[in-house]
mmCIF file of C-alpha atoms and ligand atoms in Angstrom:
data_model
loop_
_atom_site.group_PDB
_atom_site.id
_atom_site.type_symbol
_atom_site.label_atom_id
_atom_site.label_comp_id
_atom_site.label_asym_id
_atom_site.label_seq_id
_atom_site.Cartn_x
_atom_site.Cartn_y
_atom_site.Cartn_z
ATOM 1 C CA MET A 1 -2.999 -12.526 3.325
ATOM 2 C CA ALA A 2 -3.024 -15.235 5.926
ATOM 3 C CA VAL A 3 -6.131 -16.137 7.895
ATOM 4 C CA TYR A 4 -5.330 -14.736 11.330
ATOM 5 C CA LEU A 5 -6.312 -16.320 14.631
ATOM 6 C CA CYS A 6 -8.111 -13.048 15.456
ATOM 7 C CA HIS A 7 -10.240 -13.593 12.319
ATOM 8 C CA GLU A 8 -11.214 -17.100 13.405
ATOM 9 C CA GLN A 9 -11.716 -16.233 17.078
ATOM 10 C CA PRO A 10 -12.406 -12.496 17.358
ATOM 11 C CA ASP A 11 -13.218 -12.732 21.084
ATOM 12 C CA LEU A 12 -10.008 -14.544 22.022
ATOM 13 C CA HIS A 13 -7.912 -12.088 24.028
ATOM 14 C CA GLU A 14 -5.791 -14.456 26.105
ATOM 15 C CA HIS A 15 -4.235 -17.810 25.241
ATOM 16 C CA GLU A 16 -1.193 -20.022 25.714
ATOM 17 C CA ALA A 17 1.555 -20.092 23.116
ATOM 18 C CA THR A 18 5.112 -21.304 22.607
ATOM 19 C CA VAL A 19 8.076 -19.157 21.646
ATOM 20 C CA LEU A 20 9.462 -20.351 18.307
ATOM 21 C CA ASP A 21 12.205 -17.789 17.838
ATOM 22 C CA ALA A 22 13.597 -15.021 20.010
ATOM 23 C CA GLU A 23 15.917 -12.075 19.625
ATOM 24 C CA PRO A 24 16.523 -9.190 22.006
ATOM 25 C CA GLU A 25 13.317 -7.117 21.881
ATOM 26 C CA ARG A 26 11.230 -9.482 19.775
ATOM 27 C CA VAL A 27 9.755 -12.991 19.585
ATOM 28 C CA VAL A 28 7.959 -15.280 17.139
ATOM 29 C CA LEU A 29 5.123 -17.364 18.621
ATOM 30 C CA ASP A 30 3.499 -20.592 17.401
ATOM 31 C CA ARG A 31 0.107 -18.866 17.635
ATOM 32 C CA SER A 32 -1.044 -15.357 18.420
ATOM 33 C CA ALA A 33 -4.351 -13.520 18.645
ATOM 34 C CA PHE A 34 -2.577 -10.244 17.879
ATOM 35 C CA HIS A 35 -3.739 -8.485 14.727
ATOM 36 C CA PRO A 36 -0.560 -7.489 12.877
ATOM 37 C CA GLY A 37 -2.074 -4.297 11.471
ATOM 38 C CA GLY A 38 -2.526 -3.415 7.828
ATOM 39 C CA GLY A 39 -5.069 -1.869 5.489
ATOM 40 C CA GLY A 40 -4.802 1.360 7.453
ATOM 41 C CA GLN A 41 -5.450 -0.251 10.810
ATOM 42 C CA VAL A 42 -2.888 -0.163 13.627
ATOM 43 C CA CYS A 43 -1.719 -3.500 15.075
ATOM 44 C CA ASP A 44 -2.757 -4.863 18.445
ATOM 45 C CA THR A 45 -0.593 -4.382 21.508
ATOM 46 C CA GLY A 46 -0.707 -6.231 24.833
ATOM 47 C CA TRP A 47 1.419 -8.392 27.091
ATOM 48 C CA ILE A 48 3.259 -11.696 27.278
ATOM 49 C CA ASP A 49 3.362 -13.491 30.630
ATOM 50 C CA HIS A 50 6.516 -15.622 30.863
ATOM 51 C CA ALA A 51 8.328 -17.648 33.524
ATOM 52 C CA GLY A 52 10.077 -14.537 34.849
ATOM 53 C CA GLY A 53 7.176 -12.073 34.789
ATOM 54 C CA THR A 54 5.264 -9.981 32.279
ATOM 55 C CA VAL A 55 6.554 -7.967 29.340
ATOM 56 C CA ALA A 56 4.582 -5.470 27.265
ATOM 57 C CA VAL A 57 4.184 -6.073 23.542
ATOM 58 C CA THR A 58 4.451 -2.649 21.912
ATOM 59 C CA GLY A 59 3.866 -3.680 18.321
ATOM 60 C CA VAL A 60 3.914 -6.343 15.644
ATOM 61 C CA GLU A 61 6.302 -6.450 12.701
ATOM 62 C CA THR A 62 5.922 -8.771 9.746
ATOM 63 C CA VAL A 63 9.269 -9.451 8.072
ATOM 64 C CA GLY A 64 9.326 -11.820 5.107
ATOM 65 C CA GLY A 65 6.065 -13.415 6.225
ATOM 66 C CA VAL A 66 7.344 -13.955 9.789
ATOM 67 C CA VAL A 67 5.330 -12.198 12.499
ATOM 68 C CA TRP A 68 7.500 -10.699 15.256
ATOM 69 C CA HIS A 69 6.036 -9.410 18.512
ATOM 70 C CA VAL A 70 8.047 -6.383 19.600
ATOM 71 C CA LEU A 71 8.835 -6.347 23.334
ATOM 72 C CA ALA A 72 9.277 -3.349 25.634
ATOM 73 C CA ASP A 73 12.330 -4.968 27.278
ATOM 74 C CA ASP A 74 15.524 -5.570 25.279
ATOM 75 C CA SER A 75 17.210 -7.594 28.025
ATOM 76 C CA LEU A 76 14.805 -10.540 27.725
ATOM 77 C CA GLU A 77 15.267 -13.566 25.553
ATOM 78 C CA LEU A 78 12.086 -15.551 25.919
ATOM 79 C CA ALA A 79 11.752 -19.283 25.365
ATOM 80 C CA GLY A 80 9.225 -22.039 25.960
ATOM 81 C CA PRO A 81 5.592 -21.627 26.963
ATOM 82 C CA VAL A 82 4.075 -18.177 27.519
ATOM 83 C CA VAL A 83 0.633 -16.618 27.877
ATOM 84 C CA VAL A 84 -0.362 -14.021 25.309
ATOM 85 C CA ARG A 85 -2.759 -11.222 26.281
ATOM 86 C CA VAL A 86 -4.200 -8.715 23.818
ATOM 87 C CA ASP A 87 -4.983 -5.208 25.066
ATOM 88 C CA HIS A 88 -8.734 -5.612 24.892
ATOM 89 C CA GLU A 89 -9.591 -1.921 25.302
ATOM 90 C CA ARG A 90 -7.325 -0.835 22.505
ATOM 91 C CA ARG A 91 -8.635 -3.638 20.265
ATOM 92 C CA SER A 92 -12.193 -2.540 21.050
ATOM 93 C CA ARG A 93 -11.532 1.140 20.254
ATOM 94 C CA VAL A 94 -9.964 0.224 16.935
ATOM 95 C CA ALA A 95 -12.746 -2.265 16.096
ATOM 96 C CA GLN A 96 -15.448 0.294 16.867
ATOM 97 C CA LEU A 97 -13.928 2.968 14.698
ATOM 98 C CA HIS A 98 -13.037 0.517 11.950
ATOM 99 C CA THR A 99 -16.611 -0.819 11.827
ATOM 100 C CA ASP A 100 -17.968 2.739 11.830
ATOM 101 C CA SER A 101 -15.652 3.591 8.938
ATOM 102 C CA HIS A 102 -17.265 0.808 6.869
ATOM 103 C CA VAL A 103 -20.664 2.356 7.537
ATOM 104 C CA LEU A 104 -19.370 5.803 6.584
ATOM 105 C CA ASN A 105 -17.911 4.326 3.427
ATOM 106 C CA ALA A 106 -21.282 2.730 2.611
ATOM 107 C CA LEU A 107 -23.108 6.030 3.084
ATOM 108 C CA VAL A 108 -20.654 7.858 0.834
ATOM 109 C CA TYR A 109 -20.954 5.082 -1.746
ATOM 110 C CA GLU A 110 -24.756 5.150 -1.621
ATOM 111 C CA ARG A 111 -24.905 8.908 -1.968
ATOM 112 C CA PHE A 112 -22.174 9.171 -4.607
ATOM 113 C CA PRO A 113 -22.239 5.827 -6.462
ATOM 114 C CA GLY A 114 -18.907 4.410 -7.583
ATOM 115 C CA THR A 115 -16.839 6.473 -5.158
ATOM 116 C CA LEU A 116 -13.534 4.829 -4.359
ATOM 117 C CA VAL A 117 -11.617 4.962 -1.120
ATOM 118 C CA THR A 118 -8.083 6.211 -1.737
ATOM 119 C CA GLY A 119 -6.797 5.806 1.810
ATOM 120 C CA ALA A 120 -7.864 4.958 5.323
ATOM 121 C CA GLN A 121 -6.355 5.019 8.761
ATOM 122 C CA VAL A 122 -7.672 3.855 12.127
ATOM 123 C CA ASN A 123 -5.563 4.856 15.135
ATOM 124 C CA ASP A 124 -5.465 3.465 18.656
ATOM 125 C CA ASP A 125 -6.596 6.750 20.245
ATOM 126 C CA GLY A 126 -10.143 6.633 18.894
ATOM 127 C CA THR A 127 -9.492 8.784 15.835
ATOM 128 C CA GLY A 128 -9.231 7.967 12.158
ATOM 129 C CA ARG A 129 -9.656 9.227 8.629
ATOM 130 C CA MET A 130 -10.857 8.099 5.244
ATOM 131 C CA ASP A 131 -9.922 9.600 1.899
ATOM 132 C CA PHE A 132 -12.347 9.460 -1.007
ATOM 133 C CA ASP A 133 -11.944 10.181 -4.676
ATOM 134 C CA LEU A 134 -14.732 12.746 -4.836
ATOM 135 C CA SER A 135 -14.717 15.976 -6.768
ATOM 136 C CA GLU A 136 -17.196 18.862 -6.718
ATOM 137 C CA ILE A 137 -18.986 17.800 -3.556
ATOM 138 C CA ASP A 138 -19.838 20.330 -0.889
ATOM 139 C CA ASN A 139 -17.795 19.464 2.206
ATOM 140 C CA ASP A 140 -20.822 20.280 4.399
ATOM 141 C CA VAL A 141 -22.712 17.374 2.825
ATOM 142 C CA LEU A 142 -19.901 15.021 3.842
ATOM 143 C CA ARG A 143 -19.704 16.564 7.305
ATOM 144 C CA GLY A 144 -23.349 15.687 7.937
ATOM 145 C CA LEU A 145 -22.908 11.984 7.222
ATOM 146 C CA ASP A 146 -22.141 11.150 10.852
ATOM 147 C CA ALA A 147 -25.876 11.326 11.614
ATOM 148 C CA GLY A 148 -26.382 8.343 9.297
ATOM 149 C CA VAL A 149 -23.513 6.423 10.918
ATOM 150 C CA ASN A 150 -25.019 7.019 14.366
ATOM 151 C CA GLU A 151 -28.381 5.788 13.124
ATOM 152 C CA VAL A 152 -26.760 2.485 12.101
ATOM 153 C CA ILE A 153 -25.009 2.280 15.506
ATOM 154 C CA ARG A 154 -28.346 2.828 17.278
ATOM 155 C CA SER A 155 -30.035 0.195 15.117
ATOM 156 C CA GLY A 156 -27.660 -2.537 16.298
ATOM 157 C CA ILE A 157 -26.938 -4.220 12.949
ATOM 158 C CA GLU A 158 -25.166 -7.592 12.850
ATOM 159 C CA VAL A 159 -21.627 -7.670 11.403
ATOM 160 C CA ARG A 160 -20.344 -10.966 9.989
ATOM 161 C CA SER A 161 -17.181 -12.040 8.224
ATOM 162 C CA VAL A 162 -17.557 -14.439 5.311
ATOM 163 C CA TYR A 163 -15.201 -15.766 2.660
ATOM 164 C CA VAL A 164 -15.860 -15.647 -1.061
ATOM 165 C CA ASP A 165 -13.873 -16.908 -4.014
ATOM 166 C CA ALA A 166 -11.517 -14.088 -5.020
ATOM 167 C CA GLY A 167 -12.291 -14.721 -8.688
ATOM 168 C CA ASP A 168 -15.986 -14.032 -8.102
ATOM 169 C CA ALA A 169 -15.363 -10.964 -5.950
ATOM 170 C CA GLY A 170 -14.179 -8.909 -8.894
ATOM 171 C CA THR A 171 -17.532 -9.288 -10.591
ATOM 172 C CA VAL A 172 -19.593 -8.005 -7.659
ATOM 173 C CA ALA A 173 -19.866 -4.233 -7.916
ATOM 174 C CA GLY A 174 -18.766 -2.382 -4.841
ATOM 175 C CA LEU A 175 -17.207 -5.347 -3.064
ATOM 176 C CA VAL A 176 -13.668 -4.211 -3.578
ATOM 177 C CA ARG A 177 -14.111 -0.504 -3.251
ATOM 178 C CA SER A 178 -10.737 0.609 -2.159
ATOM 179 C CA LEU A 179 -7.846 1.710 -4.327
ATOM 180 C CA SER A 180 -5.220 1.171 -1.683
ATOM 181 C CA VAL A 181 -6.454 -0.764 1.339
ATOM 182 C CA ALA A 182 -8.091 -3.883 -0.109
ATOM 183 C CA PRO A 183 -6.520 -7.065 1.245
ATOM 184 C CA PRO A 184 -4.975 -9.641 -1.064
ATOM 185 C CA PRO A 185 -6.685 -13.060 -1.215
ATOM 186 C CA THR A 186 -5.744 -15.885 1.163
ATOM 187 C CA PRO A 187 -3.243 -18.477 -0.131
ATOM 188 C CA ASP A 188 -6.166 -20.694 -1.233
ATOM 189 C CA GLY A 189 -7.743 -17.867 -3.258
ATOM 190 C CA ARG A 190 -10.465 -16.624 -0.947
ATOM 191 C CA LEU A 191 -11.302 -13.066 -0.014
ATOM 192 C CA ARG A 192 -12.544 -12.101 3.436
ATOM 193 C CA ILE A 193 -15.722 -10.028 3.276
ATOM 194 C CA ILE A 194 -17.112 -7.965 6.125
ATOM 195 C CA ASP A 195 -20.903 -7.959 5.838
ATOM 196 C CA ILE A 196 -22.823 -5.349 7.825
ATOM 197 C CA ASP A 197 -26.295 -6.718 7.248
ATOM 198 C CA GLY A 198 -28.101 -4.671 4.602
ATOM 199 C CA ILE A 199 -25.635 -1.774 4.908
ATOM 200 C CA ASP A 200 -22.234 -2.707 3.563
ATOM 201 C CA ARG A 201 -20.297 -5.625 2.151
ATOM 202 C CA GLN A 202 -16.652 -5.256 1.357
ATOM 203 C CA ALA A 203 -13.309 -6.993 1.411
ATOM 204 C CA CYS A 204 -11.305 -6.283 4.546
ATOM 205 C CA GLY A 205 -8.708 -7.969 6.739
ATOM 206 C CA GLY A 206 -9.102 -5.856 9.881
ATOM 207 C CA THR A 207 -10.805 -6.294 13.246
ATOM 208 C CA HIS A 208 -14.470 -5.310 13.574
ATOM 209 C CA LEU A 209 -17.373 -5.418 16.007
ATOM 210 C CA SER A 210 -19.906 -8.246 15.743
ATOM 211 C CA ASN A 211 -22.744 -5.726 16.054
ATOM 212 C CA THR A 212 -22.777 -2.004 15.217
ATOM 213 C CA GLY A 213 -24.622 -1.373 18.485
ATOM 214 C CA ALA A 214 -21.378 -1.983 20.396
ATOM 215 C CA SER A 215 -19.864 1.262 19.067
ATOM 216 C CA ARG A 216 -19.794 4.490 20.961
ATOM 217 C CA PRO A 217 -21.314 7.420 19.020
ATOM 218 C CA PHE A 218 -19.356 8.518 15.954
ATOM 219 C CA ARG A 219 -18.426 12.054 15.045
ATOM 220 C CA ILE A 220 -16.983 13.590 11.884
ATOM 221 C CA THR A 221 -14.515 16.171 13.138
ATOM 222 C CA LYS A 222 -13.243 17.652 9.882
ATOM 223 C CA VAL A 223 -13.548 17.428 6.106
ATOM 224 C CA GLU A 224 -10.577 18.584 4.074
ATOM 225 C CA SER A 225 -9.903 18.845 0.379
ATOM 226 C CA LYS A 226 -6.660 17.108 -0.492
ATOM 227 C CA GLY A 227 -5.732 18.011 -4.019
ATOM 228 C CA LYS A 228 -8.199 18.281 -6.872
ATOM 229 C CA ARG A 229 -10.183 15.119 -6.308
ATOM 230 C CA ASN A 230 -9.468 13.819 -2.833
ATOM 231 C CA ARG A 231 -11.579 14.552 0.214
ATOM 232 C CA ARG A 232 -10.283 13.600 3.634
ATOM 233 C CA ILE A 233 -12.908 12.905 6.302
ATOM 234 C CA ARG A 234 -11.522 12.903 9.852
ATOM 235 C CA PHE A 235 -13.575 11.258 12.566
ATOM 236 C CA SER A 236 -13.516 10.060 16.148
ATOM 237 C CA LEU A 237 -15.479 8.162 18.738
ATOM 238 C CA ASP A 238 -17.481 10.542 20.889
HETATM 239 ZN ZN1 LIG B 301 -12.655 -3.414 7.826
#
């Protein structure tokens, strides 16, 4: 994966940019703080201020490595300089829940060593789910894990992103814990690691908080058995 601007500057929500390519309903920009989505996380949305006004950006599509910003107005063909604005509230909701899902994952992993994540999804409405390859576990045990997540939120633990050599990452147990949502390395062979100090360390390309204390309380809303081995944990921000 590429190193996104939102990885380098997670607090950048508004900046100038230049339109590189335009079609009805979509544009390519020379730089963008929008997260394009991926790994189970929805993309950012927001707005582009242009010479003639403001247009909403309803999504991001990556086609052949080119990142298109999808516009709410199909009559516009943008050109030249613009101002890009990320929907900060939506970004924050997703980052809270995404960070919380790492903590949940760590608690499951600690309690049931070696457990792999088989799927994950973080939505823009403050809900999400994680699927684990876990058999013969009482669903009530999983349901009670939100208390542990809330303890980590209350403790205000620092969250950092660091890069490690992708070749080394494979030798560190637990670092790449996901069967389906682990990001590929950057073009120069590095893997982005999200490190929640003393709690969790794993490869991820999404958007996160810089401190767990910035999350609203976390609630597990449902635990379902999906097939013989898979458990689906549904959760939301309280
Ligand atoms: Zn993540």
